[in-house]
Amino acid sequence: MNESLSPIWHPFTQHALFPDFLEIDRAQGAYLYTTDGRRIIDAIASWWVITHGHCHPVMQEAARRQIERLDQVIFAGYTHEPAEQTARLLDELTPDGLDYVFFSDSGSTAVEVALKMALGYWHHLGSDRQRVLVLEHSYHGDTIGTMSVGERGVFNQPYNPLLFSVESIPFPSDGKEQETIDALEHHCRKQDDVAAFIAEPLVLGAGGMLMYGTETLAEMKRVCERYDVLFIADEVMTAWGRTGTVFACDQAQIVPDIACYSKGITGGFLPLAATMCHERIFMAHYSEDRSRTFFHSSSYTANPIACAVAAANLKMWKDPQVLERVKRVTELQKIMLSQLENSPWLTSIRQRGTISAMDVKVPDSGYLSGIGTELYLRFQKSGVLLRPLGNTIYVLPPYCVTQDDLDTVYETISETVSDLLG
Ligand SMILES: *Cc1c(COP(=O)(O)O)cnc(C)c1O
């Protein structure tokens, strides 16, 4: 298990500091099992992808059936039932106004597609709107385009020369919501070349599980409408129940012009993404003029097995019991957090739906804060997978998590933090 034996270069991993990797043999529900027989509670849903639980029988069965029929087929000029079914289900689950579905295979590509749709839309209308507005502290992926619209910092500093310039709207922190709205309005009014505004609705994930209110989200959308700026909702992390509703935008009762979904779209089973858009964006590309084609594809666009699993997952979301489980986890998280309220080591304790987060009081906050990595290793030793973002600890569990599991997770947090700081 030592990295010197393996040629693998792991993601977001400083190999010099973390030479050892836990080898996972199998997973079930909320648990990972290591090859040496340990059980680990997956308290971050394996990087936010697992929704109902690992190795869910419904998804397993869908994959098994599809594997026997059709593995992969070119998606230009061809289609297949799993993709058609997934698209129909997405259309049903998402609000009216998200009419067309473009498939890709990751959150990053879903965002890239969204940006290209937005720019293509204005281009084909003969407008020179090209500017993109972004929300401070955002994360939209690790490709060049998605880094461009994400927070600039230690993650992407070496690549800065490759990133296109955007304008950043301040994050709506508590009490400063109006500043955000005013800044957005100011940019839209001052510049007549704004193509789109992209934001993570309600919760900014990798930016530190930062949360803001539904009214602010609704108001941001209203400002965009007023100035005819396309509103892109990056729901890659927030969708599929994480924030308490199927989609975060549901809570603000807004319909984005373009929305990006991935992560839990297959329940976390296989990689797939969907970018959905309003009909007018599709129609701006619809023409006998071939130069208006939407020139985007990846080899595995709408892979039939991934789509079959997605369709099985989306059908599950039509069952009210799934949202009941989301509600249950939301309630449990609330109870768990209330027990931490008086901790002298924790601050900014917050929750949105099934996601909870808290900041450890340390002098050096921020992503490179040494405490995050120290906590991570200690949590792991205690049999809990939590991966703090700097000094921010968050719990983002699959919906099959039990009260006992969460008791263990929160006891581990309390004990580890007081051990380290006490
Ligand atoms: C994870 C994430 C992405 C990128 O998704 P990948 O599948 O890792 O490319 C984009 N946006 C948000 C909000 C995310 O949380």
PDB file of N, CA and C in Angstrom, residues 42-51 203 205-206 209 211 237-243 263 329 333 352 354-357 385-387 389 393-399 401 406 409-410:
ATOM      1  N   ASP A  42     -18.588   6.374   5.603  1.00  0.00           N
ATOM      2  CA  ASP A  42     -18.366   7.317   4.507  1.00  0.00           C
ATOM      3  C   ASP A  42     -19.189   8.586   4.747  1.00  0.00           C
ATOM      4  N   ALA A  43     -18.658   9.473   5.576  1.00  0.00           N
ATOM      5  CA  ALA A  43     -19.433  10.649   6.001  1.00  0.00           C
ATOM      6  C   ALA A  43     -19.399  11.797   4.993  1.00  0.00           C
ATOM      7  N   ILE A  44     -18.703  11.609   3.864  1.00  0.00           N
ATOM      8  CA  ILE A  44     -18.735  12.629   2.809  1.00  0.00           C
ATOM      9  C   ILE A  44     -19.178  12.028   1.470  1.00  0.00           C
ATOM     10  N   ALA A  45     -19.907  10.888   1.584  1.00  0.00           N
ATOM     11  CA  ALA A  45     -20.510  10.282   0.389  1.00  0.00           C
ATOM     12  C   ALA A  45     -19.504  10.121  -0.760  1.00  0.00           C
ATOM     13  N   SER A  46     -18.268   9.723  -0.363  1.00  0.00           N
ATOM     14  CA  SER A  46     -17.216   9.520  -1.364  1.00  0.00           C
ATOM     15  C   SER A  46     -17.080  10.702  -2.329  1.00  0.00           C
ATOM     16  N   TRP A  47     -16.823  11.851  -1.716  1.00  0.00           N
ATOM     17  CA  TRP A  47     -16.668  13.112  -2.447  1.00  0.00           C
ATOM     18  C   TRP A  47     -17.977  13.540  -3.111  1.00  0.00           C
ATOM     19  N   TRP A  48     -19.062  13.392  -2.334  1.00  0.00           N
ATOM     20  CA  TRP A  48     -20.355  14.020  -2.634  1.00  0.00           C
ATOM     21  C   TRP A  48     -21.138  13.329  -3.751  1.00  0.00           C
ATOM     22  N   VAL A  49     -20.772  12.116  -4.082  1.00  0.00           N
ATOM     23  CA  VAL A  49     -21.472  11.468  -5.199  1.00  0.00           C
ATOM     24  C   VAL A  49     -22.542  10.462  -4.762  1.00  0.00           C
ATOM     25  N   ILE A  50     -22.295   9.742  -3.662  1.00  0.00           N
ATOM     26  CA  ILE A  50     -23.212   8.679  -3.260  1.00  0.00           C
ATOM     27  C   ILE A  50     -24.460   9.289  -2.617  1.00  0.00           C
ATOM     28  N   THR A  51     -25.634   8.954  -3.125  1.00  0.00           N
ATOM     29  CA  THR A  51     -26.850   9.515  -2.535  1.00  0.00           C
ATOM     30  C   THR A  51     -27.571   8.479  -1.674  1.00  0.00           C
ATOM     31  N   VAL A 203     -25.401  26.528  -1.533  1.00  0.00           N
ATOM     32  CA  VAL A 203     -24.190  26.056  -0.847  1.00  0.00           C
ATOM     33  C   VAL A 203     -23.013  26.043  -1.813  1.00  0.00           C
ATOM     34  N   GLY A 205     -19.695  24.472  -2.376  1.00  0.00           N
ATOM     35  CA  GLY A 205     -19.080  23.249  -1.859  1.00  0.00           C
ATOM     36  C   GLY A 205     -17.606  23.390  -1.533  1.00  0.00           C
ATOM     37  N   ALA A 206     -16.769  23.220  -2.554  1.00  0.00           N
ATOM     38  CA  ALA A 206     -15.330  23.198  -2.325  1.00  0.00           C
ATOM     39  C   ALA A 206     -14.808  24.527  -1.786  1.00  0.00           C
ATOM     40  N   MET A 209     -18.005  24.969   1.970  1.00  0.00           N
ATOM     41  CA  MET A 209     -19.376  24.723   2.428  1.00  0.00           C
ATOM     42  C   MET A 209     -19.973  26.023   2.977  1.00  0.00           C
ATOM     43  N   MET A 211     -22.691  28.923   2.990  1.00  0.00           N
ATOM     44  CA  MET A 211     -24.132  28.865   2.716  1.00  0.00           C
ATOM     45  C   MET A 211     -24.723  30.267   2.642  1.00  0.00           C
ATOM     46  N   MET A 237     -23.078  19.708  -7.079  1.00  0.00           N
ATOM     47  CA  MET A 237     -23.040  19.193  -5.706  1.00  0.00           C
ATOM     48  C   MET A 237     -24.393  19.289  -5.017  1.00  0.00           C
ATOM     49  N   THR A 238     -25.139  20.386  -5.284  1.00  0.00           N
ATOM     50  CA  THR A 238     -26.336  20.672  -4.487  1.00  0.00           C
ATOM     51  C   THR A 238     -27.573  19.858  -4.867  1.00  0.00           C
ATOM     52  N   ALA A 239     -27.573  19.277  -6.074  1.00  0.00           N
ATOM     53  CA  ALA A 239     -28.770  18.559  -6.521  1.00  0.00           C
ATOM     54  C   ALA A 239     -28.920  17.219  -5.794  1.00  0.00           C
ATOM     55  N   TRP A 240     -30.006  16.549  -6.104  1.00  0.00           N
ATOM     56  CA  TRP A 240     -30.291  15.205  -5.602  1.00  0.00           C
ATOM     57  C   TRP A 240     -30.377  15.175  -4.083  1.00  0.00           C
ATOM     58  N   GLY A 241     -31.121  16.164  -3.552  1.00  0.00           N
ATOM     59  CA  GLY A 241     -31.493  16.113  -2.146  1.00  0.00           C
ATOM     60  C   GLY A 241     -30.526  16.724  -1.153  1.00  0.00           C
ATOM     61  N   ARG A 242     -29.319  17.034  -1.583  1.00  0.00           N
ATOM     62  CA  ARG A 242     -28.316  17.480  -0.600  1.00  0.00           C
ATOM     63  C   ARG A 242     -28.798  18.631   0.258  1.00  0.00           C
ATOM     64  N   THR A 243     -29.482  19.598  -0.369  1.00  0.00           N
ATOM     65  CA  THR A 243     -29.879  20.792   0.392  1.00  0.00           C
ATOM     66  C   THR A 243     -31.282  20.657   0.995  1.00  0.00           C
ATOM     67  N   LYS A 263     -22.425  14.342 -10.359  1.00  0.00           N
ATOM     68  CA  LYS A 263     -22.258  13.647  -9.065  1.00  0.00           C
ATOM     69  C   LYS A 263     -23.364  12.613  -8.780  1.00  0.00           C
ATOM     70  N   VAL A 329     -32.507  12.633   7.434  1.00  0.00           N
ATOM     71  CA  VAL A 329     -31.096  12.992   7.606  1.00  0.00           C
ATOM     72  C   VAL A 329     -30.974  14.464   8.002  1.00  0.00           C
ATOM     73  N   GLN A 333     -29.158  15.628  11.371  1.00  0.00           N
ATOM     74  CA  GLN A 333     -28.031  16.566  11.328  1.00  0.00           C
ATOM     75  C   GLN A 333     -28.265  17.739  12.275  1.00  0.00           C
ATOM     76  N   ARG A 352     -27.502  23.160   5.816  1.00  0.00           N
ATOM     77  CA  ARG A 352     -28.514  23.352   4.778  1.00  0.00           C
ATOM     78  C   ARG A 352     -28.921  21.947   4.352  1.00  0.00           C
ATOM     79  N   THR A 354     -29.210  18.249   4.195  1.00  0.00           N
ATOM     80  CA  THR A 354     -28.440  17.128   4.729  1.00  0.00           C
ATOM     81  C   THR A 354     -26.964  17.476   4.941  1.00  0.00           C
ATOM     82  N   ILE A 355     -26.586  18.703   4.592  1.00  0.00           N
ATOM     83  CA  ILE A 355     -25.181  19.106   4.708  1.00  0.00           C
ATOM     84  C   ILE A 355     -24.974  19.908   5.989  1.00  0.00           C
ATOM     85  N   SER A 356     -23.989  19.519   6.780  1.00  0.00           N
ATOM     86  CA  SER A 356     -23.624  20.336   7.939  1.00  0.00           C
ATOM     87  C   SER A 356     -22.174  20.747   7.796  1.00  0.00           C
ATOM     88  N   ALA A 357     -21.821  21.873   8.426  1.00  0.00           N
ATOM     89  CA  ALA A 357     -20.436  22.340   8.367  1.00  0.00           C
ATOM     90  C   ALA A 357     -20.124  23.178   9.588  1.00  0.00           C
ATOM     91  N   LEU A 385     -14.606   8.600   7.455  1.00  0.00           N
ATOM     92  CA  LEU A 385     -14.094   9.368   6.321  1.00  0.00           C
ATOM     93  C   LEU A 385     -14.702  10.767   6.346  1.00  0.00           C
ATOM     94  N   LEU A 386     -13.865  11.719   6.751  1.00  0.00           N
ATOM     95  CA  LEU A 386     -14.217  13.143   6.694  1.00  0.00           C
ATOM     96  C   LEU A 386     -12.995  13.812   6.107  1.00  0.00           C
ATOM     97  N   ARG A 387     -13.185  14.747   5.212  1.00  0.00           N
ATOM     98  CA  ARG A 387     -12.033  15.369   4.565  1.00  0.00           C
ATOM     99  C   ARG A 387     -12.187  16.869   4.647  1.00  0.00           C
ATOM    100  N   LEU A 389     -12.091  20.839   4.573  1.00  0.00           N
ATOM    101  CA  LEU A 389     -11.607  21.825   3.610  1.00  0.00           C
ATOM    102  C   LEU A 389     -10.869  22.864   4.441  1.00  0.00           C
ATOM    103  N   ILE A 393     -14.795  21.659   8.780  1.00  0.00           N
ATOM    104  CA  ILE A 393     -15.219  20.255   8.809  1.00  0.00           C
ATOM    105  C   ILE A 393     -16.661  20.225   8.313  1.00  0.00           C
ATOM    106  N   TYR A 394     -16.965  19.289   7.432  1.00  0.00           N
ATOM    107  CA  TYR A 394     -18.357  19.170   7.004  1.00  0.00           C
ATOM    108  C   TYR A 394     -18.751  17.704   6.967  1.00  0.00           C
ATOM    109  N   VAL A 395     -20.054  17.476   7.147  1.00  0.00           N
ATOM    110  CA  VAL A 395     -20.604  16.123   7.091  1.00  0.00           C
ATOM    111  C   VAL A 395     -21.656  16.110   5.989  1.00  0.00           C
ATOM    112  N   LEU A 396     -21.451  15.249   5.001  1.00  0.00           N
ATOM    113  CA  LEU A 396     -22.329  15.193   3.833  1.00  0.00           C
ATOM    114  C   LEU A 396     -22.569  13.707   3.537  1.00  0.00           C
ATOM    115  N   PRO A 397     -23.469  13.102   4.307  1.00  0.00           N
ATOM    116  CA  PRO A 397     -23.588  11.635   4.264  1.00  0.00           C
ATOM    117  C   PRO A 397     -24.550  11.121   3.198  1.00  0.00           C
ATOM    118  N   PRO A 398     -24.413   9.853   2.828  1.00  0.00           N
ATOM    119  CA  PRO A 398     -25.462   9.234   2.004  1.00  0.00           C
ATOM    120  C   PRO A 398     -26.728   9.106   2.855  1.00  0.00           C
ATOM    121  N   TYR A 399     -27.880   9.030   2.192  1.00  0.00           N
ATOM    122  CA  TYR A 399     -29.156   9.128   2.918  1.00  0.00           C
ATOM    123  C   TYR A 399     -29.537   7.859   3.675  1.00  0.00           C
ATOM    124  N   VAL A 401     -27.603   6.733   5.952  1.00  0.00           N
ATOM    125  CA  VAL A 401     -26.848   6.843   7.204  1.00  0.00           C
ATOM    126  C   VAL A 401     -27.805   6.703   8.394  1.00  0.00           C
ATOM    127  N   LEU A 406     -24.180   8.570  12.650  1.00  0.00           N
ATOM    128  CA  LEU A 406     -23.936  10.000  12.857  1.00  0.00           C
ATOM    129  C   LEU A 406     -23.458  10.284  14.277  1.00  0.00           C
ATOM    130  N   VAL A 409     -19.875   9.643  14.068  1.00  0.00           N
ATOM    131  CA  VAL A 409     -19.204  10.703  13.306  1.00  0.00           C
ATOM    132  C   VAL A 409     -19.011  11.945  14.189  1.00  0.00           C
ATOM    133  N   TYR A 410     -20.088  12.363  14.875  1.00  0.00           N
ATOM    134  CA  TYR A 410     -20.007  13.604  15.650  1.00  0.00           C
ATOM    135  C   TYR A 410     -19.197  13.439  16.933  1.00  0.00           C
TER     136      TYR A 410
END
